[in-house]
Amino acid sequence: VLKVLSSIDSVIRSPRAPPLIYRHSKGLIQNYIKENGQECGFEHLLPTIEMWADQLMAIKDLHKSLRKLSLELVPWHITNPQDNRESVRVEDLRYIVDAILEEMENKEKSSQTPSLQTLHAIVSHFQKLFDVSSLNGVYPRMNEVYTKLGEMTNAMRNLHELLELDNSVPPTVVVDTVGKLCDIINENVTEQVQQLLGTQDIHSIINKLEEHEYFFPPFQALIQDLLCLLEISNLDDILPTVKNLK
């Protein structure tokens, strides 16, 4: 018995043994050991082994639960679903968990790839927005939209710079600013016309235009006749030619 106890003692004193196994003996067991000249702390060995047995049974139950879960998520990883071995290793549990985790990662990656139904909906929506009747017209219209968008972007950027507006200003403000500039320019043009014609009254402008329309055609006909009669082509030569004839 002492030899068996010594063997057990050498095992539980091993560096690989869990700390829970070895404890110093107390009470009557310690006195008995001292009386026999041996000091072996294995009085907690039986409870520990019982605990291990419970854990091993729990591992088997956990293994069964993981196999059921694996059959639902990754059935192709199970080679023999009816395998009921007596011993279950930690590696078996780790294999099942790794297979499930790998499958979850693959599903997460594949979920980022749009389905054919989603792609079809996107193309149909593009056709509806840009009035494309067939799939063959999708790419040309995309290129056209891209080109037009680039032109509009460049135009808006140039207008922002010319009008000294911030880039964050919306297009509506740019349009309003251009409209105000056009109004100012039209007002200046009206003033310049009024100054040119020497009047500030719109009715006077109309009268001057009517006078011009009445006077200019006969004057133009007279000049044309003089050019033909004097056989000259330049208006500035009329006066010198008439003086020579005189």
JSON list of C-alpha atoms in Angstrom, two decimals:
[
{"chain": "A", "resi": 1, "resn": "VAL", "atom": "CA", "xyz": [0.00, 0.00, 0.00]},
{"chain": "A", "resi": 2, "resn": "LEU", "atom": "CA", "xyz": [2.84, 2.36, 0.90]},
{"chain": "A", "resi": 3, "resn": "LYS", "atom": "CA", "xyz": [4.44, 1.65, -2.44]},
{"chain": "A", "resi": 4, "resn": "VAL", "atom": "CA", "xyz": [1.17, 2.54, -4.23]},
{"chain": "A", "resi": 5, "resn": "LEU", "atom": "CA", "xyz": [0.81, 5.65, -2.09]},
{"chain": "A", "resi": 6, "resn": "SER", "atom": "CA", "xyz": [4.37, 6.66, -2.90]},
{"chain": "A", "resi": 7, "resn": "SER", "atom": "CA", "xyz": [3.68, 6.22, -6.64]},
{"chain": "A", "resi": 8, "resn": "ILE", "atom": "CA", "xyz": [0.54, 8.35, -6.36]},
{"chain": "A", "resi": 9, "resn": "ASP", "atom": "CA", "xyz": [2.49, 10.91, -4.37]},
{"chain": "A", "resi": 10, "resn": "SER", "atom": "CA", "xyz": [5.17, 11.11, -7.06]},
{"chain": "A", "resi": 11, "resn": "VAL", "atom": "CA", "xyz": [2.48, 11.65, -9.69]},
{"chain": "A", "resi": 12, "resn": "ILE", "atom": "CA", "xyz": [0.61, 14.37, -7.87]},
{"chain": "A", "resi": 13, "resn": "ARG", "atom": "CA", "xyz": [3.88, 16.13, -6.97]},
{"chain": "A", "resi": 14, "resn": "SER", "atom": "CA", "xyz": [4.79, 16.26, -10.67]},
{"chain": "A", "resi": 15, "resn": "PRO", "atom": "CA", "xyz": [5.06, 19.79, -12.21]},
{"chain": "A", "resi": 16, "resn": "ARG", "atom": "CA", "xyz": [2.42, 18.76, -14.77]},
{"chain": "A", "resi": 17, "resn": "ALA", "atom": "CA", "xyz": [-0.14, 17.97, -12.06]},
{"chain": "A", "resi": 18, "resn": "PRO", "atom": "CA", "xyz": [-2.80, 20.67, -11.38]},
{"chain": "A", "resi": 19, "resn": "PRO", "atom": "CA", "xyz": [-2.29, 22.53, -8.09]},
{"chain": "A", "resi": 20, "resn": "LEU", "atom": "CA", "xyz": [-5.71, 21.44, -6.87]},
{"chain": "A", "resi": 21, "resn": "ILE", "atom": "CA", "xyz": [-4.61, 17.81, -6.58]},
{"chain": "A", "resi": 22, "resn": "TYR", "atom": "CA", "xyz": [-1.86, 18.26, -4.06]},
{"chain": "A", "resi": 23, "resn": "ARG", "atom": "CA", "xyz": [-2.52, 19.66, -0.60]},
{"chain": "A", "resi": 24, "resn": "HIS", "atom": "CA", "xyz": [-0.83, 18.94, 2.69]},
{"chain": "A", "resi": 25, "resn": "SER", "atom": "CA", "xyz": [-2.67, 16.36, 4.80]},
{"chain": "A", "resi": 26, "resn": "LYS", "atom": "CA", "xyz": [-4.48, 17.42, 7.94]},
{"chain": "A", "resi": 27, "resn": "GLY", "atom": "CA", "xyz": [-5.98, 15.71, 10.96]},
{"chain": "A", "resi": 28, "resn": "LEU", "atom": "CA", "xyz": [-6.01, 11.96, 11.46]},
{"chain": "A", "resi": 29, "resn": "ILE", "atom": "CA", "xyz": [-4.82, 11.22, 7.92]},
{"chain": "A", "resi": 30, "resn": "GLN", "atom": "CA", "xyz": [-1.75, 13.36, 8.49]},
{"chain": "A", "resi": 31, "resn": "ASN", "atom": "CA", "xyz": [-1.01, 11.60, 11.82]},
{"chain": "A", "resi": 32, "resn": "TYR", "atom": "CA", "xyz": [-1.42, 8.20, 10.18]},
{"chain": "A", "resi": 33, "resn": "ILE", "atom": "CA", "xyz": [0.97, 9.16, 7.41]},
{"chain": "A", "resi": 34, "resn": "LYS", "atom": "CA", "xyz": [3.56, 10.52, 9.86]},
{"chain": "A", "resi": 35, "resn": "GLU", "atom": "CA", "xyz": [3.31, 7.40, 12.00]},
{"chain": "A", "resi": 36, "resn": "ASN", "atom": "CA", "xyz": [4.15, 5.30, 8.96]},
{"chain": "A", "resi": 37, "resn": "GLY", "atom": "CA", "xyz": [7.02, 7.54, 7.96]},
{"chain": "A", "resi": 38, "resn": "GLN", "atom": "CA", "xyz": [5.38, 8.83, 4.80]},
{"chain": "A", "resi": 39, "resn": "GLU", "atom": "CA", "xyz": [4.15, 12.30, 3.91]},
{"chain": "A", "resi": 40, "resn": "CYS", "atom": "CA", "xyz": [1.79, 12.21, 0.96]},
{"chain": "A", "resi": 41, "resn": "GLY", "atom": "CA", "xyz": [-0.80, 14.95, 0.40]},
{"chain": "A", "resi": 42, "resn": "PHE", "atom": "CA", "xyz": [-3.47, 13.15, -1.60]},
{"chain": "A", "resi": 43, "resn": "GLU", "atom": "CA", "xyz": [-6.48, 13.39, 0.69]},
{"chain": "A", "resi": 44, "resn": "HIS", "atom": "CA", "xyz": [-8.16, 15.69, -1.91]},
{"chain": "A", "resi": 45, "resn": "LEU", "atom": "CA", "xyz": [-7.34, 13.38, -4.77]},
{"chain": "A", "resi": 46, "resn": "LEU", "atom": "CA", "xyz": [-10.67, 11.53, -4.66]},
{"chain": "A", "resi": 47, "resn": "PRO", "atom": "CA", "xyz": [-12.87, 14.69, -4.74]},
{"chain": "A", "resi": 48, "resn": "THR", "atom": "CA", "xyz": [-10.73, 16.03, -7.56]},
{"chain": "A", "resi": 49, "resn": "ILE", "atom": "CA", "xyz": [-11.09, 12.84, -9.56]},
{"chain": "A", "resi": 50, "resn": "GLU", "atom": "CA", "xyz": [-14.83, 12.91, -8.96]},
{"chain": "A", "resi": 51, "resn": "MET", "atom": "CA", "xyz": [-14.89, 16.49, -10.18]},
{"chain": "A", "resi": 52, "resn": "TRP", "atom": "CA", "xyz": [-12.93, 15.46, -13.27]},
{"chain": "A", "resi": 53, "resn": "ALA", "atom": "CA", "xyz": [-15.39, 12.69, -13.93]},
{"chain": "A", "resi": 54, "resn": "ASP", "atom": "CA", "xyz": [-18.25, 15.16, -13.78]},
{"chain": "A", "resi": 55, "resn": "GLN", "atom": "CA", "xyz": [-16.39, 17.49, -16.12]},
{"chain": "A", "resi": 56, "resn": "LEU", "atom": "CA", "xyz": [-15.73, 14.66, -18.55]},
{"chain": "A", "resi": 57, "resn": "MET", "atom": "CA", "xyz": [-19.43, 13.85, -18.61]},
{"chain": "A", "resi": 58, "resn": "ALA", "atom": "CA", "xyz": [-20.19, 17.54, -19.13]},
{"chain": "A", "resi": 59, "resn": "ILE", "atom": "CA", "xyz": [-17.68, 17.59, -22.00]},
{"chain": "A", "resi": 60, "resn": "LYS", "atom": "CA", "xyz": [-19.52, 14.69, -23.62]},
{"chain": "A", "resi": 61, "resn": "ASP", "atom": "CA", "xyz": [-22.80, 16.55, -23.26]},
{"chain": "A", "resi": 62, "resn": "LEU", "atom": "CA", "xyz": [-21.18, 19.69, -24.68]},
{"chain": "A", "resi": 63, "resn": "HIS", "atom": "CA", "xyz": [-19.81, 17.64, -27.55]},
{"chain": "A", "resi": 64, "resn": "LYS", "atom": "CA", "xyz": [-23.31, 16.34, -28.37]},
{"chain": "A", "resi": 65, "resn": "SER", "atom": "CA", "xyz": [-24.75, 19.88, -28.29]},
{"chain": "A", "resi": 66, "resn": "LEU", "atom": "CA", "xyz": [-21.97, 21.20, -30.53]},
{"chain": "A", "resi": 67, "resn": "ARG", "atom": "CA", "xyz": [-22.53, 18.38, -32.99]},
{"chain": "A", "resi": 68, "resn": "LYS", "atom": "CA", "xyz": [-26.23, 19.21, -33.17]},
{"chain": "A", "resi": 69, "resn": "LEU", "atom": "CA", "xyz": [-25.38, 22.87, -33.78]},
{"chain": "A", "resi": 70, "resn": "SER", "atom": "CA", "xyz": [-22.81, 21.89, -36.36]},
{"chain": "A", "resi": 71, "resn": "LEU", "atom": "CA", "xyz": [-25.33, 19.71, -38.18]},
{"chain": "A", "resi": 72, "resn": "GLU", "atom": "CA", "xyz": [-27.51, 22.80, -38.60]},
{"chain": "A", "resi": 73, "resn": "LEU", "atom": "CA", "xyz": [-24.78, 25.26, -39.60]},
{"chain": "A", "resi": 74, "resn": "VAL", "atom": "CA", "xyz": [-22.03, 23.22, -41.28]},
{"chain": "A", "resi": 75, "resn": "PRO", "atom": "CA", "xyz": [-23.34, 19.71, -41.99]},
{"chain": "A", "resi": 76, "resn": "TRP", "atom": "CA", "xyz": [-20.60, 19.07, -44.57]},
{"chain": "A", "resi": 77, "resn": "HIS", "atom": "CA", "xyz": [-17.96, 19.18, -41.81]},
{"chain": "A", "resi": 78, "resn": "ILE", "atom": "CA", "xyz": [-19.44, 16.18, -39.98]},
{"chain": "A", "resi": 79, "resn": "THR", "atom": "CA", "xyz": [-18.06, 12.92, -41.35]},
{"chain": "A", "resi": 80, "resn": "ASN", "atom": "CA", "xyz": [-20.08, 10.60, -39.11]},
{"chain": "A", "resi": 81, "resn": "PRO", "atom": "CA", "xyz": [-23.05, 12.20, -37.35]},
{"chain": "A", "resi": 82, "resn": "GLN", "atom": "CA", "xyz": [-23.85, 8.94, -35.49]},
{"chain": "A", "resi": 83, "resn": "ASP", "atom": "CA", "xyz": [-20.41, 8.75, -33.88]},
{"chain": "A", "resi": 84, "resn": "ASN", "atom": "CA", "xyz": [-20.89, 8.12, -30.13]},
{"chain": "A", "resi": 85, "resn": "ARG", "atom": "CA", "xyz": [-17.42, 7.46, -28.84]},
{"chain": "A", "resi": 86, "resn": "GLU", "atom": "CA", "xyz": [-16.86, 6.91, -25.15]},
{"chain": "A", "resi": 87, "resn": "SER", "atom": "CA", "xyz": [-13.92, 9.32, -24.95]},
{"chain": "A", "resi": 88, "resn": "VAL", "atom": "CA", "xyz": [-14.18, 12.92, -26.14]},
{"chain": "A", "resi": 89, "resn": "ARG", "atom": "CA", "xyz": [-11.07, 14.99, -26.62]},
{"chain": "A", "resi": 90, "resn": "VAL", "atom": "CA", "xyz": [-10.75, 18.73, -26.35]},
{"chain": "A", "resi": 91, "resn": "GLU", "atom": "CA", "xyz": [-9.45, 18.70, -29.92]},
{"chain": "A", "resi": 92, "resn": "ASP", "atom": "CA", "xyz": [-12.84, 17.36, -31.06]},
{"chain": "A", "resi": 93, "resn": "LEU", "atom": "CA", "xyz": [-14.66, 20.27, -29.49]},
{"chain": "A", "resi": 94, "resn": "ARG", "atom": "CA", "xyz": [-12.14, 22.74, -30.85]},
{"chain": "A", "resi": 95, "resn": "TYR", "atom": "CA", "xyz": [-12.52, 21.31, -34.35]},
{"chain": "A", "resi": 96, "resn": "ILE", "atom": "CA", "xyz": [-16.30, 21.77, -34.28]},
{"chain": "A", "resi": 97, "resn": "VAL", "atom": "CA", "xyz": [-16.05, 25.32, -32.89]},
{"chain": "A", "resi": 98, "resn": "ASP", "atom": "CA", "xyz": [-13.42, 26.29, -35.49]},
{"chain": "A", "resi": 99, "resn": "ALA", "atom": "CA", "xyz": [-15.60, 24.93, -38.30]},
{"chain": "A", "resi": 100, "resn": "ILE", "atom": "CA", "xyz": [-18.60, 26.93, -37.08]},
{"chain": "A", "resi": 101, "resn": "LEU", "atom": "CA", "xyz": [-16.53, 30.11, -36.70]},
{"chain": "A", "resi": 102, "resn": "GLU", "atom": "CA", "xyz": [-15.07, 29.68, -40.17]},
{"chain": "A", "resi": 103, "resn": "GLU", "atom": "CA", "xyz": [-18.53, 29.26, -41.64]},
{"chain": "A", "resi": 104, "resn": "MET", "atom": "CA", "xyz": [-19.77, 32.38, -39.84]},
{"chain": "A", "resi": 105, "resn": "GLU", "atom": "CA", "xyz": [-16.85, 34.41, -41.19]},
{"chain": "A", "resi": 106, "resn": "ASN", "atom": "CA", "xyz": [-17.51, 33.16, -44.73]},
{"chain": "A", "resi": 107, "resn": "LYS", "atom": "CA", "xyz": [-21.19, 34.06, -44.43]},
{"chain": "A", "resi": 108, "resn": "GLU", "atom": "CA", "xyz": [-20.29, 37.53, -43.21]},
{"chain": "A", "resi": 109, "resn": "LYS", "atom": "CA", "xyz": [-17.98, 38.05, -46.19]},
{"chain": "A", "resi": 110, "resn": "SER", "atom": "CA", "xyz": [-20.51, 36.68, -48.67]},
{"chain": "A", "resi": 111, "resn": "SER", "atom": "CA", "xyz": [-23.25, 38.88, -47.22]},
{"chain": "A", "resi": 112, "resn": "GLN", "atom": "CA", "xyz": [-21.27, 41.92, -48.40]},
{"chain": "A", "resi": 113, "resn": "THR", "atom": "CA", "xyz": [-21.61, 40.74, -52.03]},
{"chain": "A", "resi": 114, "resn": "PRO", "atom": "CA", "xyz": [-24.94, 41.87, -53.53]},
{"chain": "A", "resi": 115, "resn": "SER", "atom": "CA", "xyz": [-27.25, 39.20, -54.85]},
{"chain": "A", "resi": 116, "resn": "LEU", "atom": "CA", "xyz": [-28.46, 38.95, -58.44]},
{"chain": "A", "resi": 117, "resn": "GLN", "atom": "CA", "xyz": [-31.86, 40.22, -57.33]},
{"chain": "A", "resi": 118, "resn": "THR", "atom": "CA", "xyz": [-30.27, 43.32, -55.81]},
{"chain": "A", "resi": 119, "resn": "LEU", "atom": "CA", "xyz": [-28.18, 43.97, -58.93]},
{"chain": "A", "resi": 120, "resn": "HIS", "atom": "CA", "xyz": [-31.27, 43.58, -61.12]},
{"chain": "A", "resi": 121, "resn": "ALA", "atom": "CA", "xyz": [-33.15, 46.09, -58.96]},
{"chain": "A", "resi": 122, "resn": "ILE", "atom": "CA", "xyz": [-30.28, 48.59, -59.24]},
{"chain": "A", "resi": 123, "resn": "VAL", "atom": "CA", "xyz": [-30.17, 48.31, -63.05]},
{"chain": "A", "resi": 124, "resn": "SER", "atom": "CA", "xyz": [-33.96, 48.63, -63.31]},
{"chain": "A", "resi": 125, "resn": "HIS", "atom": "CA", "xyz": [-33.90, 51.72, -61.11]},
{"chain": "A", "resi": 126, "resn": "PHE", "atom": "CA", "xyz": [-31.19, 53.28, -63.29]},
{"chain": "A", "resi": 127, "resn": "GLN", "atom": "CA", "xyz": [-33.25, 52.56, -66.42]},
{"chain": "A", "resi": 128, "resn": "LYS", "atom": "CA", "xyz": [-36.27, 54.22, -64.86]},
{"chain": "A", "resi": 129, "resn": "LEU", "atom": "CA", "xyz": [-34.35, 57.30, -63.67]},
{"chain": "A", "resi": 130, "resn": "PHE", "atom": "CA", "xyz": [-32.55, 57.96, -66.95]},
{"chain": "A", "resi": 131, "resn": "ASP", "atom": "CA", "xyz": [-35.18, 56.66, -69.38]},
{"chain": "A", "resi": 132, "resn": "VAL", "atom": "CA", "xyz": [-33.21, 53.70, -70.74]},
{"chain": "A", "resi": 133, "resn": "SER", "atom": "CA", "xyz": [-35.41, 51.24, -72.58]},
{"chain": "A", "resi": 134, "resn": "SER", "atom": "CA", "xyz": [-32.97, 48.31, -72.88]},
{"chain": "A", "resi": 135, "resn": "LEU", "atom": "CA", "xyz": [-29.98, 46.83, -71.12]},
{"chain": "A", "resi": 136, "resn": "ASN", "atom": "CA", "xyz": [-27.78, 47.63, -74.12]},
{"chain": "A", "resi": 137, "resn": "GLY", "atom": "CA", "xyz": [-28.42, 51.31, -73.52]},
{"chain": "A", "resi": 138, "resn": "VAL", "atom": "CA", "xyz": [-27.38, 51.27, -69.87]},
{"chain": "A", "resi": 139, "resn": "TYR", "atom": "CA", "xyz": [-23.61, 51.64, -70.44]},
{"chain": "A", "resi": 140, "resn": "PRO", "atom": "CA", "xyz": [-23.91, 54.44, -73.07]},
{"chain": "A", "resi": 141, "resn": "ARG", "atom": "CA", "xyz": [-26.29, 56.34, -70.80]},
{"chain": "A", "resi": 142, "resn": "MET", "atom": "CA", "xyz": [-23.93, 55.85, -67.85]},
{"chain": "A", "resi": 143, "resn": "ASN", "atom": "CA", "xyz": [-21.10, 57.36, -69.90]},
{"chain": "A", "resi": 144, "resn": "GLU", "atom": "CA", "xyz": [-23.36, 60.22, -70.97]},
{"chain": "A", "resi": 145, "resn": "VAL", "atom": "CA", "xyz": [-24.44, 60.93, -67.42]},
{"chain": "A", "resi": 146, "resn": "TYR", "atom": "CA", "xyz": [-20.82, 60.79, -66.24]},
{"chain": "A", "resi": 147, "resn": "THR", "atom": "CA", "xyz": [-19.74, 63.24, -68.97]},
{"chain": "A", "resi": 148, "resn": "LYS", "atom": "CA", "xyz": [-22.60, 65.65, -68.25]},
{"chain": "A", "resi": 149, "resn": "LEU", "atom": "CA", "xyz": [-21.92, 65.48, -64.54]},
{"chain": "A", "resi": 150, "resn": "GLY", "atom": "CA", "xyz": [-18.26, 66.33, -65.14]},
{"chain": "A", "resi": 151, "resn": "GLU", "atom": "CA", "xyz": [-19.21, 69.31, -67.31]},
{"chain": "A", "resi": 152, "resn": "MET", "atom": "CA", "xyz": [-21.69, 70.60, -64.76]},
{"chain": "A", "resi": 153, "resn": "THR", "atom": "CA", "xyz": [-19.18, 70.15, -61.95]},
{"chain": "A", "resi": 154, "resn": "ASN", "atom": "CA", "xyz": [-16.54, 72.11, -63.86]},
{"chain": "A", "resi": 155, "resn": "ALA", "atom": "CA", "xyz": [-19.05, 74.83, -64.75]},
{"chain": "A", "resi": 156, "resn": "MET", "atom": "CA", "xyz": [-20.20, 75.21, -61.15]},
{"chain": "A", "resi": 157, "resn": "ARG", "atom": "CA", "xyz": [-16.61, 75.31, -59.93]},
{"chain": "A", "resi": 158, "resn": "ASN", "atom": "CA", "xyz": [-15.76, 78.06, -62.46]},
{"chain": "A", "resi": 159, "resn": "LEU", "atom": "CA", "xyz": [-18.85, 80.04, -61.48]},
{"chain": "A", "resi": 160, "resn": "HIS", "atom": "CA", "xyz": [-17.92, 79.79, -57.83]},
{"chain": "A", "resi": 161, "resn": "GLU", "atom": "CA", "xyz": [-14.49, 81.19, -58.64]},
{"chain": "A", "resi": 162, "resn": "LEU", "atom": "CA", "xyz": [-15.79, 83.97, -60.94]},
{"chain": "A", "resi": 163, "resn": "LEU", "atom": "CA", "xyz": [-18.47, 85.05, -58.48]},
{"chain": "A", "resi": 164, "resn": "GLU", "atom": "CA", "xyz": [-16.04, 84.67, -55.54]},
{"chain": "A", "resi": 165, "resn": "LEU", "atom": "CA", "xyz": [-18.39, 82.30, -53.76]},
{"chain": "A", "resi": 166, "resn": "ASP", "atom": "CA", "xyz": [-17.44, 79.57, -51.32]},
{"chain": "A", "resi": 167, "resn": "ASN", "atom": "CA", "xyz": [-17.42, 76.02, -52.68]},
{"chain": "A", "resi": 168, "resn": "SER", "atom": "CA", "xyz": [-20.06, 75.03, -50.13]},
{"chain": "A", "resi": 169, "resn": "VAL", "atom": "CA", "xyz": [-22.60, 77.46, -51.62]},
{"chain": "A", "resi": 170, "resn": "PRO", "atom": "CA", "xyz": [-25.50, 75.48, -53.20]},
{"chain": "A", "resi": 171, "resn": "PRO", "atom": "CA", "xyz": [-26.33, 75.80, -56.91]},
{"chain": "A", "resi": 172, "resn": "THR", "atom": "CA", "xyz": [-29.52, 77.78, -56.17]},
{"chain": "A", "resi": 173, "resn": "VAL", "atom": "CA", "xyz": [-27.44, 80.60, -54.68]},
{"chain": "A", "resi": 174, "resn": "VAL", "atom": "CA", "xyz": [-25.18, 80.57, -57.73]},
{"chain": "A", "resi": 175, "resn": "VAL", "atom": "CA", "xyz": [-28.18, 80.86, -60.05]},
{"chain": "A", "resi": 176, "resn": "ASP", "atom": "CA", "xyz": [-29.64, 83.73, -58.00]},
{"chain": "A", "resi": 177, "resn": "THR", "atom": "CA", "xyz": [-26.31, 85.56, -58.10]},
{"chain": "A", "resi": 178, "resn": "VAL", "atom": "CA", "xyz": [-26.04, 85.16, -61.87]},
{"chain": "A", "resi": 179, "resn": "GLY", "atom": "CA", "xyz": [-29.62, 86.44, -62.24]},
{"chain": "A", "resi": 180, "resn": "LYS", "atom": "CA", "xyz": [-28.84, 89.54, -60.20]},
{"chain": "A", "resi": 181, "resn": "LEU", "atom": "CA", "xyz": [-25.77, 90.21, -62.34]},
{"chain": "A", "resi": 182, "resn": "CYS", "atom": "CA", "xyz": [-27.91, 89.90, -65.50]},
{"chain": "A", "resi": 183, "resn": "ASP", "atom": "CA", "xyz": [-30.40, 92.43, -64.08]},
{"chain": "A", "resi": 184, "resn": "ILE", "atom": "CA", "xyz": [-27.58, 94.84, -63.32]},
{"chain": "A", "resi": 185, "resn": "ILE", "atom": "CA", "xyz": [-26.15, 94.43, -66.82]},
{"chain": "A", "resi": 186, "resn": "ASN", "atom": "CA", "xyz": [-29.57, 94.99, -68.45]},
{"chain": "A", "resi": 187, "resn": "GLU", "atom": "CA", "xyz": [-30.07, 98.14, -66.44]},
{"chain": "A", "resi": 188, "resn": "ASN", "atom": "CA", "xyz": [-26.66, 99.44, -67.52]},
{"chain": "A", "resi": 189, "resn": "VAL", "atom": "CA", "xyz": [-27.41, 98.66, -71.17]},
{"chain": "A", "resi": 190, "resn": "THR", "atom": "CA", "xyz": [-30.70, 100.57, -70.96]},
{"chain": "A", "resi": 191, "resn": "GLU", "atom": "CA", "xyz": [-28.94, 103.57, -69.47]},
{"chain": "A", "resi": 192, "resn": "GLN", "atom": "CA", "xyz": [-26.27, 103.46, -72.17]},
{"chain": "A", "resi": 193, "resn": "VAL", "atom": "CA", "xyz": [-28.92, 103.35, -74.93]},
{"chain": "A", "resi": 194, "resn": "GLN", "atom": "CA", "xyz": [-30.72, 106.26, -73.39]},
{"chain": "A", "resi": 195, "resn": "GLN", "atom": "CA", "xyz": [-27.49, 108.24, -73.19]},
{"chain": "A", "resi": 196, "resn": "LEU", "atom": "CA", "xyz": [-26.62, 107.34, -76.78]},
{"chain": "A", "resi": 197, "resn": "LEU", "atom": "CA", "xyz": [-29.97, 108.48, -78.11]},
{"chain": "A", "resi": 198, "resn": "GLY", "atom": "CA", "xyz": [-29.98, 111.54, -75.87]},
{"chain": "A", "resi": 199, "resn": "THR", "atom": "CA", "xyz": [-33.26, 110.79, -74.18]},
{"chain": "A", "resi": 200, "resn": "GLN", "atom": "CA", "xyz": [-34.54, 109.31, -70.98]},
{"chain": "A", "resi": 201, "resn": "ASP", "atom": "CA", "xyz": [-38.08, 108.74, -72.26]},
{"chain": "A", "resi": 202, "resn": "ILE", "atom": "CA", "xyz": [-39.05, 105.46, -73.86]},
{"chain": "A", "resi": 203, "resn": "HIS", "atom": "CA", "xyz": [-41.52, 107.23, -76.15]},
{"chain": "A", "resi": 204, "resn": "SER", "atom": "CA", "xyz": [-38.77, 109.51, -77.40]},
{"chain": "A", "resi": 205, "resn": "ILE", "atom": "CA", "xyz": [-36.67, 106.45, -78.20]},
{"chain": "A", "resi": 206, "resn": "ILE", "atom": "CA", "xyz": [-39.54, 105.01, -80.18]},
{"chain": "A", "resi": 207, "resn": "ASN", "atom": "CA", "xyz": [-39.97, 108.28, -82.09]},
{"chain": "A", "resi": 208, "resn": "LYS", "atom": "CA", "xyz": [-36.28, 108.43, -82.94]},
{"chain": "A", "resi": 209, "resn": "LEU", "atom": "CA", "xyz": [-36.36, 104.88, -84.23]},
{"chain": "A", "resi": 210, "resn": "GLU", "atom": "CA", "xyz": [-39.40, 105.68, -86.37]},
{"chain": "A", "resi": 211, "resn": "GLU", "atom": "CA", "xyz": [-37.63, 108.77, -87.75]},
{"chain": "A", "resi": 212, "resn": "HIS", "atom": "CA", "xyz": [-34.61, 106.66, -88.54]},
{"chain": "A", "resi": 213, "resn": "GLU", "atom": "CA", "xyz": [-36.78, 104.10, -90.30]},
{"chain": "A", "resi": 214, "resn": "TYR", "atom": "CA", "xyz": [-38.44, 106.90, -92.34]},
{"chain": "A", "resi": 215, "resn": "PHE", "atom": "CA", "xyz": [-35.23, 108.72, -93.24]},
{"chain": "A", "resi": 216, "resn": "PHE", "atom": "CA", "xyz": [-32.64, 106.03, -93.76]},
{"chain": "A", "resi": 217, "resn": "PRO", "atom": "CA", "xyz": [-34.11, 104.07, -96.74]},
{"chain": "A", "resi": 218, "resn": "PRO", "atom": "CA", "xyz": [-34.36, 107.12, -99.07]},
{"chain": "A", "resi": 219, "resn": "PHE", "atom": "CA", "xyz": [-30.92, 108.30, -97.98]},
{"chain": "A", "resi": 220, "resn": "GLN", "atom": "CA", "xyz": [-29.45, 104.90, -98.66]},
{"chain": "A", "resi": 221, "resn": "ALA", "atom": "CA", "xyz": [-31.08, 104.81, -102.13]},
{"chain": "A", "resi": 222, "resn": "LEU", "atom": "CA", "xyz": [-29.66, 108.26, -102.95]},
{"chain": "A", "resi": 223, "resn": "ILE", "atom": "CA", "xyz": [-26.17, 107.22, -101.96]},
{"chain": "A", "resi": 224, "resn": "GLN", "atom": "CA", "xyz": [-26.39, 104.08, -104.05]},
{"chain": "A", "resi": 225, "resn": "ASP", "atom": "CA", "xyz": [-27.47, 106.10, -107.08]},
{"chain": "A", "resi": 226, "resn": "LEU", "atom": "CA", "xyz": [-24.59, 108.55, -106.61]},
{"chain": "A", "resi": 227, "resn": "LEU", "atom": "CA", "xyz": [-22.07, 105.72, -106.39]},
{"chain": "A", "resi": 228, "resn": "CYS", "atom": "CA", "xyz": [-23.39, 104.21, -109.60]},
{"chain": "A", "resi": 229, "resn": "LEU", "atom": "CA", "xyz": [-23.60, 107.56, -111.39]},
{"chain": "A", "resi": 230, "resn": "LEU", "atom": "CA", "xyz": [-20.11, 108.61, -110.41]},
{"chain": "A", "resi": 231, "resn": "GLU", "atom": "CA", "xyz": [-18.80, 105.09, -111.02]},
{"chain": "A", "resi": 232, "resn": "ILE", "atom": "CA", "xyz": [-17.14, 104.86, -107.65]},
{"chain": "A", "resi": 233, "resn": "SER", "atom": "CA", "xyz": [-17.44, 102.29, -104.90]},
{"chain": "A", "resi": 234, "resn": "ASN", "atom": "CA", "xyz": [-16.29, 104.12, -101.79]},
{"chain": "A", "resi": 235, "resn": "LEU", "atom": "CA", "xyz": [-18.55, 106.51, -99.93]},
{"chain": "A", "resi": 236, "resn": "ASP", "atom": "CA", "xyz": [-15.60, 108.78, -99.08]},
{"chain": "A", "resi": 237, "resn": "ASP", "atom": "CA", "xyz": [-14.90, 109.35, -102.82]},
{"chain": "A", "resi": 238, "resn": "ILE", "atom": "CA", "xyz": [-18.27, 110.99, -103.49]},
{"chain": "A", "resi": 239, "resn": "LEU", "atom": "CA", "xyz": [-17.31, 114.50, -102.37]},
{"chain": "A", "resi": 240, "resn": "PRO", "atom": "CA", "xyz": [-13.92, 114.66, -104.17]},
{"chain": "A", "resi": 241, "resn": "THR", "atom": "CA", "xyz": [-15.50, 113.35, -107.38]},
{"chain": "A", "resi": 242, "resn": "VAL", "atom": "CA", "xyz": [-18.29, 115.95, -107.28]},
{"chain": "A", "resi": 243, "resn": "LYS", "atom": "CA", "xyz": [-15.71, 118.72, -106.72]},
{"chain": "A", "resi": 244, "resn": "ASN", "atom": "CA", "xyz": [-13.71, 117.57, -109.75]},
{"chain": "A", "resi": 245, "resn": "LEU", "atom": "CA", "xyz": [-16.83, 117.65, -111.89]},
{"chain": "A", "resi": 246, "resn": "LYS", "atom": "CA", "xyz": [-17.48, 121.18, -110.75]}
]
